[in-house]
Structures are given as C-alpha cells and as structure tokens.
Amino acid sequence: MKEDIKSFTISIYTENNIGLLNRISAIFQRRHINIESLTTSQSEIDGVNRFVIVVNICEDTACKIVKQIEKQVETIRAYYHTEDQTIFTESCMFKIKSDLLFNEPQIQNIIKESNARIVTVNKEFFVLEKSGRRNEIESLRRDLNVFGIMQFVRSGRIAVTKDQMKITELLTAFNNQ
Amino acid sequence: MKTQTINKNQEVAEKTQNIAGSEAVVRSLIAEGVDIIYGYPGGAIMPVYDELFKYQDKIHHVLTRHEQGAAHAAQGYARISGKVGVAMATSGPGATNLITGIADAQIDSTPLVCITGQVFSHLLGSDAFQETDIVGISTPVTKWNCQVTKAEDIPGAIAKAFYIAKSGRPGPVLVDITKDAQVSNLDFIYKKCTGIRSYNPVPKTSQESVNAAAKLINNAKKPMIVWGQGVILGQAEDELKAVIEKAGIPSAWTILGASALPTSHPLNIGMVGMHGNYAPNKLTNECDVLIAIGMRFDDRVTGRLDAYAKQAKIIHFDIDPAEIDKNVKTDVAVLGDSKESLAMLLDALDNNSHESWLQEFKDLYAIEFEKVIKGDISPTKEGLTMGEVIKQINIESKGKAAIVSDVGQHQMIACRYAEFNVSKSNITSGGLGTMGFALPAAIGAKMAAPEREVVAVIGDGGYQMNIQELGTIFQQKAAVKIVVLNNEFLGMVRQWQQLFFDKRYASTEMTNPNFVAIAEGYYIKARKVTKREELAEAVKEMMDSKESYFLEVCVEKEDNVFPMIPSGAAVSDVRLS
Ligand SMILES: Cc1ncc(C[n+]2csc(CCOP(=O)(O)OP(=O)(O)O)c2C)c(N)n1
C-alpha cells in the first residue's frame, strides 16, 4: 500500500546558527529524499531564520521528517503544508543579448505579456526578472529560448502559509517562563 | 583560587576572572561537577591538557589507549551512573576516532560531552595539519554540536553542551575548540544553562492522554507491557514496578530496558526481540493492549512491522515526540518524562490481575525452558556453553553485578541469562551493535561505580577490537572482571552463515593468540578454562579477586543462539531451533 507522493512545503523557524543547514539537510539525505528547492532567509521575527524546503514525498514521511527537524535543538518550529495551504512563488532571471531587444520585436511582446521586468540594459546584454509560478517561468523560458539565452537562473520556492504560525507567542511564552 | 572549597568557588563564580580559554574549559567542566574524563592528547588540545595537569586534584583524566576507547569508557561511565560522560581528543584523527562511540551514544541515548581540539581558526578550511571538519562529520550522530573560535564563548558552549546532553532524551554533544580560542584570554564566569528557547526537552504529559491510556488498560483482558531504556533514563523504575503490580500486567523488556525491574519479579516475562524470550515475542501478537514505555520499536524488536501486534491497541509512552508513530502507529500516545507520566498512570489504573493470561506466558516459558534454556545453562553435552558461564556469574554475584557485554552471541546469551537485581546493570551496545564496546565501557562503568562488581562479557572477536584498553585497566588499576567467551569464531555471523548461507563460513573463523599471555603481559591476573569441572571455581576466583581479572572460557565452537526471529519474519514466527 503506497501512499500518494505529493509536493510538500516544509517551513522551519530556527535560530540563526552555523551548521544548522547541514543538520537539517542531513535529515533528508539519510532518508534518500531529494530536496526540490531550499531557501533560507530572515523571518518576520528578528534573529529568527526561516527555511522553506520543497520536497516530493508522501504525507506520512512529511510528518516524520517534520518531527525529526523539530527535534533539533535549534529548531523553534517546523511545519509541512500542501500547495493549497500556502501562497508561493519563485523568481528567475534571464540574461539576453541586447541586439535581440531591438532586432526582434517579438521579444518586446513576450516581455510585456509575461509581466517580466527589465532590470538593466547595456550595450551587450539586458537582464529580465520575473516572479511567479513554475509554469509561468517555464513558459517564458521556452519563449525566450528560441532567441537564445545567455544565462538563466531560477530561485527556490518561497511561501507563506494561509494559517498562522504563532512563533512570536511561542517565544514570548519561553521568555515568560 | 585553586584550593578554595566548592562553596567558595561558587561564590567566586559570581565574579569574573581573566584566564586562558584552556583553563576555562577545565573550570567549566569542574563547574559541571565533572571529576573523571577519558581522552587522549595531541597538538590541538595540548593547552587544555596543560590545564588538566594543574587541576589534576579536581579532575582525573584517564588516558585510554585509543580515542574510541575514550568514547566508550565515557559511555560506560554515563550508563551506570546516569551522569554525563566526558571524552576529550585532539583534532583530526583524534576526533574521528571518537565517532563510533558518539554514534553509539546517539542511537542509545547516552549523555556524552565530547571536547575536541581544532586547528587555529585562521587555518580552518586550509587543509591544515590534522584539520578535519569534525563538526560536519559528527552532525548526523550528535544531538548537538558546535565549534568555538573565541575564548569568551567557551563557558557558554560547555554549559549548553551539558544541558543538552543530559536533558530530555539524552544524547552525545560535541564541542570543537580552536587552538586560538584555547590560548587567548577571557573574563571567565560560569553560568549553568537552564533553558534554550528553541528546545523543549520534556513535553508536558497531558492528563487526557493518561486517562485514555488508563481506560484502555483497565478494560484490557490481555495487556502486555514492553519497556525500554526510557524507564532507566527517567529514573522511573519504582513507578514502573508500581504500575505493573497494580494492574497485574505481564511485562517484557528491550535489551536496553533490562535491569529496570528485577529478573525474578513474577510479572517480568523476559526480553523481546530477535533473540528475546519465546513467550513475550509470541504473545505480542496475541495481546489486546500493548503498552510501550520508553522504547522505540526498533526493527530488532518488532521483526516484520506489518505483522507486529496488529490485533492490539497500542499505547506509547515516550519523551521524544519524534518516536510517536515513527515505526508503529499508536492509538494513544503519552508524551512526557516517564517518571511523571507513569506516576499519573498509576493513579488512573484499577487494581487488577490477569492470572490466566500470565499463565500463557508461563506455559510458553516452560516450552522454551525444555527446548532451549535447559541446554544452555545446564548442558549435558561435553563442550562448555556460554549460558553456563553466565549462570556461574549469577551465582557468584548474586545477581548484583553490572554486566557489560559486547556484540554477538555472547551478548544475547548474557542479556538472556544474566540475573539483574539492580537497575543500570545491563550495559551493552544495543542500537549500533558496536563490537569493541565492552572492554572500554567496563572501565568507565567501574570507575563511575567502584563499589559495584563490573563484569565484561566479550567474544573473542570483539575483544580484539579494543584489546589495547587492557593498558588502561592496568594503568588505572580498574578492577574490571573480563570474561572472554572464546568460540574461535565471529559467532553471530557464523550462526547466520550456518542458517542462511549454507554453512559457507566466509571469514568468520579466527586463529586466536594466547589471550592469557596477553593479559599477563599487562600484569592482569589471567586464567583459561577449557573444562566444565574448572568453571565454577574459576568464576569464583575471578569474582573474589580484588583486582582486575581476565578469564578466558573456551566454549563450544558452533553453538547457536535461540530463540530467534529470522530477519523479516513476524515476532510470532520466533523459532526455538
Ligand atoms: C564493529 C563491528 N563490526 C562488525 C560487526 C558485525 N558483527 C556482529 S556480531 C559479529 C561477531 C562477533 O563475534 P565475537 O566477538 O567473537 O562474538 P560471538 O558472536 O562469537 O559471541 C560481527 C562480526 C559489528 N557488530 N560491529
């Protein structure tokens, strides 16, 4: 009886600590789970970091992994969510030859229709930036690929959840102990 | 400063003093109440050793003969005392040599603080002499670890290390200290760590969960308890006994749970797992409520998971939320410290007894006795058995010795037949199954509890994995009793080869040295027994010895350990032959 493999977004609030990334990624590695994307940044609370990790696993595994992550001393809280429980986006950049911008009118249309933003233009190249869902970014990449892309890069997913995280309450409770 | 009393030291601790990082390491250990550490010096930790020299009246440093020995000795110290064991090593190979012991402590929840020296911080990442990324290497096998590069961070890191190692579900931690942090000065003040905001070591036990558990237990017709080391770590032996007696529940133990309840207790039905007793394994698949207390449903305990206690309601008491539903889905989870949760359970339980259910265990025991136990402990065949050696140790020690076993057939036999009347008496490598554990662990155990008789029971294979620690025994005059059960085979592997690989004994036969001569080379009294007539007298001589003593017993070469649950089989398919 195999459970459904789904895309889960794992959100982790942690102390800002050298080595914690290693500790958290080891939890996935041990179980032979491929991490689709991983982003870490400051969270809404000063001094507290937030990891957003996307993995394709079954819910049972997601649940166990989140417990293992929470068990780490410097993890404040960890959660897993399905796609419809989060609001998420990715961002990407394209570096493209500048002559194309002037010689290929099609490109200008593509940029306009895709809501991409021109970050910079110089004699040799221009840089486009776009954020959105994976399929939007992929379709833009396909469209631009026809003309040639000098460089392409896409970020990992960032996501906020629809439900509350209550980290501040948790930390306040500790301070009041 | 050094000669002040402890009380005065505590007062002094309020004021800061400017000292070197290396001294701060030692003073921090003293502040944590450490009086014995196990280790091995080398370049990157030499400043700390220099301070240990100065503070030798407060901390006794035991020079083991290998850093693995230091880690296992610290484990033995922790396991018998419940205190944090401390191991120390230099950078690079010293640090990597600790890893097996750290991994063993991690899987067996043993509180350890390991302190390693590291190259100067400006050399980090430069492939400097004896530089290894020990924080990276140890991450998956530690509860927590950190690298300290500044002297002023030393006391805080060590305070945190001790707090984390000991609190909640215990485990090993590692603090890696660069040499520059050791040699530069700081204003020393020691504050014990009492809490970390991101860390909740002991989840609160909810009354509802206890009530739900009690309701299931009170209504059960065939309840069964399986307890693990969580009872010992939580010092909940009395609470366990009270629960068992009040509700009249037949109760079995995992290998690490052994000795929490005396062997002779009428409701003690023996060991579960691959080489556990027949009755508790078989009846795991008959009980109606299975109460797991401080154990983690290891695969050596459960056998085939999808055929494990499927008929039963499962109640799981544990301090670690990550254990709940990890391997076996529970009906009621009771989180919290076992001492507290079992006391709460006791209040909610009805007085009860389950005589006919208990009789089922007794009946199966009688079968196991006829088919296995009798031949193991009172053999009539010519060759000596491991079981009769353990029986002699029981007789001589009156079941009060701490048995430190290694890994293999002798380990299973020791755990099956040793009589335990005192808690924390079964010190063995359960989760990792680390051969080489017993000899150094016995040293640590004996030093932590000199008043206790400590008997290491080791196979001829595992003995040779850390045999160098005889040097430590000799130098420290540690009165450890060493019994090597010599079958001239890597017995447990040979047993599998016999049963599952058509007797192809690939690399399991051992040509052994003169063990008695080796022990005598270390000035340890030694004796070899080859005949049954000599056994009782030899064991008595060993147990009567005030000093360390080495006893080699040549046992039957190709005996097997039964009962056995073949790997991948259900617990109820436990075999008697
Ligand atoms: C470090 C290590 N290497 C290998 C093993 C695999 N192993 C498990 S039991 C065993 C045989 C142990 O032989 P011995 O020490 O002679 O004890 P016996 O089984 O004969 O009692 C081996 C090789 C292990 N557990 N640990």
Short mmCIF file of N, CA, C and O in Angstrom, two decimals, chain B residues 478-537:
data_model
loop_
_atom_site.label_atom_id
_atom_site.label_comp_id
_atom_site.label_asym_id
_atom_site.label_seq_id
_atom_site.Cartn_x
_atom_site.Cartn_y
_atom_site.Cartn_z
N ALA B 478 41.91 -0.41 37.36
CA ALA B 478 40.45 -0.55 37.35
C ALA B 478 40.12 -2.03 37.54
O ALA B 478 40.53 -2.86 36.73
N ALA B 479 39.39 -2.33 38.61
CA ALA B 479 39.17 -3.73 38.96
C ALA B 479 38.04 -4.35 38.13
O ALA B 479 37.05 -4.86 38.66
N VAL B 480 38.21 -4.30 36.83
CA VAL B 480 37.22 -4.85 35.91
C VAL B 480 37.45 -6.34 35.77
O VAL B 480 38.59 -6.79 35.66
N LYS B 481 36.37 -7.10 35.78
CA LYS B 481 36.48 -8.54 35.52
C LYS B 481 36.15 -8.77 34.05
O LYS B 481 35.11 -8.30 33.57
N ILE B 482 37.05 -9.47 33.37
CA ILE B 482 36.87 -9.65 31.92
C ILE B 482 36.67 -11.13 31.63
O ILE B 482 37.52 -11.96 31.99
N VAL B 483 35.56 -11.44 31.00
CA VAL B 483 35.31 -12.82 30.61
C VAL B 483 35.25 -12.88 29.09
O VAL B 483 34.39 -12.22 28.48
N VAL B 484 36.17 -13.59 28.49
CA VAL B 484 36.09 -13.77 27.05
C VAL B 484 35.54 -15.16 26.77
O VAL B 484 36.09 -16.16 27.23
N LEU B 485 34.42 -15.18 26.06
CA LEU B 485 33.81 -16.44 25.69
C LEU B 485 34.33 -16.78 24.30
O LEU B 485 33.89 -16.22 23.29
N ASN B 486 35.31 -17.66 24.30
CA ASN B 486 36.07 -17.91 23.08
C ASN B 486 35.50 -19.10 22.31
O ASN B 486 35.63 -20.24 22.75
N ASN B 487 34.86 -18.81 21.17
CA ASN B 487 34.39 -19.90 20.32
C ASN B 487 35.19 -19.96 19.02
O ASN B 487 34.83 -20.66 18.08
N GLU B 488 36.25 -19.19 18.97
CA GLU B 488 37.15 -19.17 17.80
C GLU B 488 36.42 -18.83 16.51
O GLU B 488 36.83 -19.22 15.42
N PHE B 489 35.32 -18.15 16.68
CA PHE B 489 34.54 -17.71 15.52
C PHE B 489 33.99 -16.32 15.80
O PHE B 489 33.81 -15.94 16.96
N LEU B 490 33.67 -15.60 14.74
CA LEU B 490 32.77 -14.46 14.87
C LEU B 490 31.39 -15.11 14.92
O LEU B 490 30.70 -15.27 13.92
N GLY B 491 31.05 -15.52 16.13
CA GLY B 491 29.98 -16.49 16.31
C GLY B 491 28.64 -16.09 15.72
O GLY B 491 27.97 -16.90 15.05
N MET B 492 28.23 -14.87 15.95
CA MET B 492 26.91 -14.48 15.48
C MET B 492 26.84 -14.49 13.95
O MET B 492 25.83 -14.90 13.37
N VAL B 493 27.91 -14.06 13.33
CA VAL B 493 27.92 -14.06 11.87
C VAL B 493 27.98 -15.51 11.36
O VAL B 493 27.29 -15.88 10.41
N ARG B 494 28.77 -16.31 12.06
CA ARG B 494 28.83 -17.73 11.69
C ARG B 494 27.46 -18.39 11.81
O ARG B 494 27.07 -19.18 10.95
N GLN B 495 26.72 -18.03 12.84
CA GLN B 495 25.37 -18.59 13.01
C GLN B 495 24.50 -18.25 11.80
O GLN B 495 23.79 -19.10 11.28
N TRP B 496 24.57 -17.03 11.35
CA TRP B 496 23.78 -16.62 10.17
C TRP B 496 24.27 -17.36 8.93
O TRP B 496 23.47 -17.77 8.09
N GLN B 497 25.59 -17.54 8.84
CA GLN B 497 26.11 -18.27 7.69
C GLN B 497 25.60 -19.70 7.70
O GLN B 497 25.26 -20.27 6.67
N GLN B 498 25.54 -20.28 8.90
CA GLN B 498 25.04 -21.66 9.01
C GLN B 498 23.56 -21.73 8.63
O GLN B 498 23.15 -22.61 7.88
N LEU B 499 22.78 -20.77 9.12
CA LEU B 499 21.34 -20.85 8.92
C LEU B 499 20.89 -20.34 7.55
O LEU B 499 19.92 -20.83 6.99
N PHE B 500 21.57 -19.33 7.05
CA PHE B 500 21.05 -18.67 5.84
C PHE B 500 22.00 -18.68 4.65
O PHE B 500 21.66 -18.24 3.56
N PHE B 501 23.25 -19.15 4.84
CA PHE B 501 24.21 -19.18 3.73
C PHE B 501 24.86 -20.57 3.58
O PHE B 501 26.04 -20.67 3.26
N ASP B 502 24.04 -21.60 3.86
CA ASP B 502 24.51 -22.98 3.66
C ASP B 502 25.88 -23.27 4.27
O ASP B 502 26.71 -23.94 3.64
N LYS B 503 26.11 -22.73 5.45
CA LYS B 503 27.35 -23.04 6.17
C LYS B 503 28.62 -22.60 5.44
O LYS B 503 29.69 -23.17 5.63
N ARG B 504 28.50 -21.62 4.57
CA ARG B 504 29.73 -21.10 3.97
C ARG B 504 30.33 -20.10 4.95
O ARG B 504 29.90 -18.96 5.04
N TYR B 505 31.33 -20.52 5.67
CA TYR B 505 31.90 -19.71 6.76
C TYR B 505 32.94 -18.74 6.22
O TYR B 505 34.14 -18.90 6.43
N ALA B 506 32.45 -17.74 5.50
CA ALA B 506 33.36 -16.77 4.89
C ALA B 506 33.95 -15.86 5.96
O ALA B 506 33.24 -15.08 6.58
N SER B 507 35.24 -15.96 6.15
CA SER B 507 35.96 -15.03 7.04
C SER B 507 35.34 -14.88 8.43
O SER B 507 35.23 -13.78 8.94
N THR B 508 34.95 -15.98 9.00
CA THR B 508 34.45 -15.87 10.37
C THR B 508 35.24 -16.72 11.35
O THR B 508 35.04 -16.63 12.56
N GLU B 509 36.12 -17.56 10.82
CA GLU B 509 36.91 -18.37 11.75
C GLU B 509 38.14 -17.57 12.18
O GLU B 509 38.74 -16.87 11.40
N MET B 510 38.46 -17.68 13.45
CA MET B 510 39.55 -16.88 13.99
C MET B 510 40.66 -17.77 14.51
O MET B 510 40.39 -18.69 15.28
N THR B 511 41.86 -17.47 14.14
CA THR B 511 43.00 -18.10 14.79
C THR B 511 43.45 -17.12 15.86
O THR B 511 43.89 -16.02 15.55
N ASN B 512 43.27 -17.52 17.08
CA ASN B 512 43.45 -16.55 18.17
C ASN B 512 44.81 -16.66 18.83
O ASN B 512 45.44 -17.72 18.84
N PRO B 513 45.25 -15.57 19.42
CA PRO B 513 46.52 -15.56 20.14
C PRO B 513 46.34 -16.18 21.52
O PRO B 513 45.24 -16.58 21.90
N ASN B 514 47.41 -16.20 22.26
CA ASN B 514 47.38 -16.67 23.63
C ASN B 514 46.84 -15.52 24.50
O ASN B 514 47.58 -14.62 24.92
N PHE B 515 45.53 -15.53 24.73
CA PHE B 515 44.89 -14.41 25.44
C PHE B 515 45.41 -14.26 26.87
O PHE B 515 45.53 -13.15 27.39
N VAL B 516 45.67 -15.40 27.49
CA VAL B 516 46.16 -15.35 28.88
C VAL B 516 47.51 -14.65 28.92
O VAL B 516 47.76 -13.77 29.76
N ALA B 517 48.37 -14.97 27.96
CA ALA B 517 49.70 -14.35 27.93
C ALA B 517 49.58 -12.85 27.69
O ALA B 517 50.32 -12.06 28.28
N ILE B 518 48.61 -12.48 26.84
CA ILE B 518 48.43 -11.04 26.57
C ILE B 518 48.00 -10.32 27.85
O ILE B 518 48.57 -9.29 28.21
N ALA B 519 47.01 -10.87 28.54
CA ALA B 519 46.56 -10.23 29.78
C ALA B 519 47.71 -10.17 30.77
O ALA B 519 47.94 -9.14 31.42
N GLU B 520 48.45 -11.25 30.86
CA GLU B 520 49.57 -11.27 31.80
C GLU B 520 50.65 -10.27 31.40
O GLU B 520 51.34 -9.71 32.24
N GLY B 521 50.74 -10.03 30.09
CA GLY B 521 51.67 -9.01 29.62
C GLY B 521 51.32 -7.64 30.18
O GLY B 521 52.18 -6.78 30.34
N TYR B 522 50.06 -7.45 30.47
CA TYR B 522 49.61 -6.21 31.11
C TYR B 522 49.52 -6.36 32.63
O TYR B 522 48.88 -5.57 33.30
N TYR B 523 50.11 -7.41 33.13
CA TYR B 523 50.13 -7.68 34.58
C TYR B 523 48.73 -7.86 35.16
O TYR B 523 48.45 -7.48 36.30
N ILE B 524 47.84 -8.40 34.34
CA ILE B 524 46.48 -8.68 34.82
C ILE B 524 46.41 -10.18 35.10
O ILE B 524 46.83 -10.99 34.26
N LYS B 525 45.89 -10.52 36.25
CA LYS B 525 45.74 -11.93 36.61
C LYS B 525 44.87 -12.62 35.55
O LYS B 525 43.83 -12.06 35.16
N ALA B 526 45.27 -13.79 35.11
CA ALA B 526 44.56 -14.39 33.99
C ALA B 526 44.47 -15.90 34.13
O ALA B 526 45.35 -16.53 34.72
N ARG B 527 43.40 -16.43 33.57
CA ARG B 527 43.20 -17.87 33.66
C ARG B 527 42.36 -18.32 32.46
O ARG B 527 41.51 -17.59 31.96
N LYS B 528 42.62 -19.54 32.04
CA LYS B 528 41.88 -20.10 30.91
C LYS B 528 41.18 -21.38 31.35
O LYS B 528 41.79 -22.21 32.03
N VAL B 529 39.93 -21.49 30.98
CA VAL B 529 39.15 -22.67 31.36
C VAL B 529 38.72 -23.41 30.11
O VAL B 529 38.18 -22.80 29.18
N THR B 530 38.97 -24.71 30.10
CA THR B 530 38.55 -25.49 28.95
C THR B 530 37.59 -26.61 29.34
O THR B 530 36.99 -27.25 28.49
N LYS B 531 37.50 -26.86 30.66
CA LYS B 531 36.67 -27.98 31.11
C LYS B 531 35.62 -27.52 32.12
O LYS B 531 35.87 -26.63 32.93
N ARG B 532 34.47 -28.18 32.05
CA ARG B 532 33.36 -27.81 32.93
C ARG B 532 33.74 -27.89 34.41
O ARG B 532 33.37 -27.03 35.20
N GLU B 533 34.55 -28.90 34.75
CA GLU B 533 34.90 -29.10 36.16
C GLU B 533 35.61 -27.88 36.74
O GLU B 533 35.55 -27.63 37.95
N GLU B 534 36.29 -27.11 35.87
CA GLU B 534 37.07 -25.97 36.39
C GLU B 534 36.25 -24.69 36.46
O GLU B 534 36.67 -23.72 37.07
N LEU B 535 35.11 -24.70 35.79
CA LEU B 535 34.40 -23.43 35.57
C LEU B 535 33.99 -22.72 36.86
O LEU B 535 34.33 -21.55 37.07
N ALA B 536 33.27 -23.44 37.71
CA ALA B 536 32.71 -22.79 38.90
C ALA B 536 33.82 -22.20 39.76
O ALA B 536 33.73 -21.04 40.20
N GLU B 537 34.87 -22.95 39.89
CA GLU B 537 35.97 -22.50 40.76
C GLU B 537 36.66 -21.29 40.13
O GLU B 537 37.01 -20.31 40.82
#
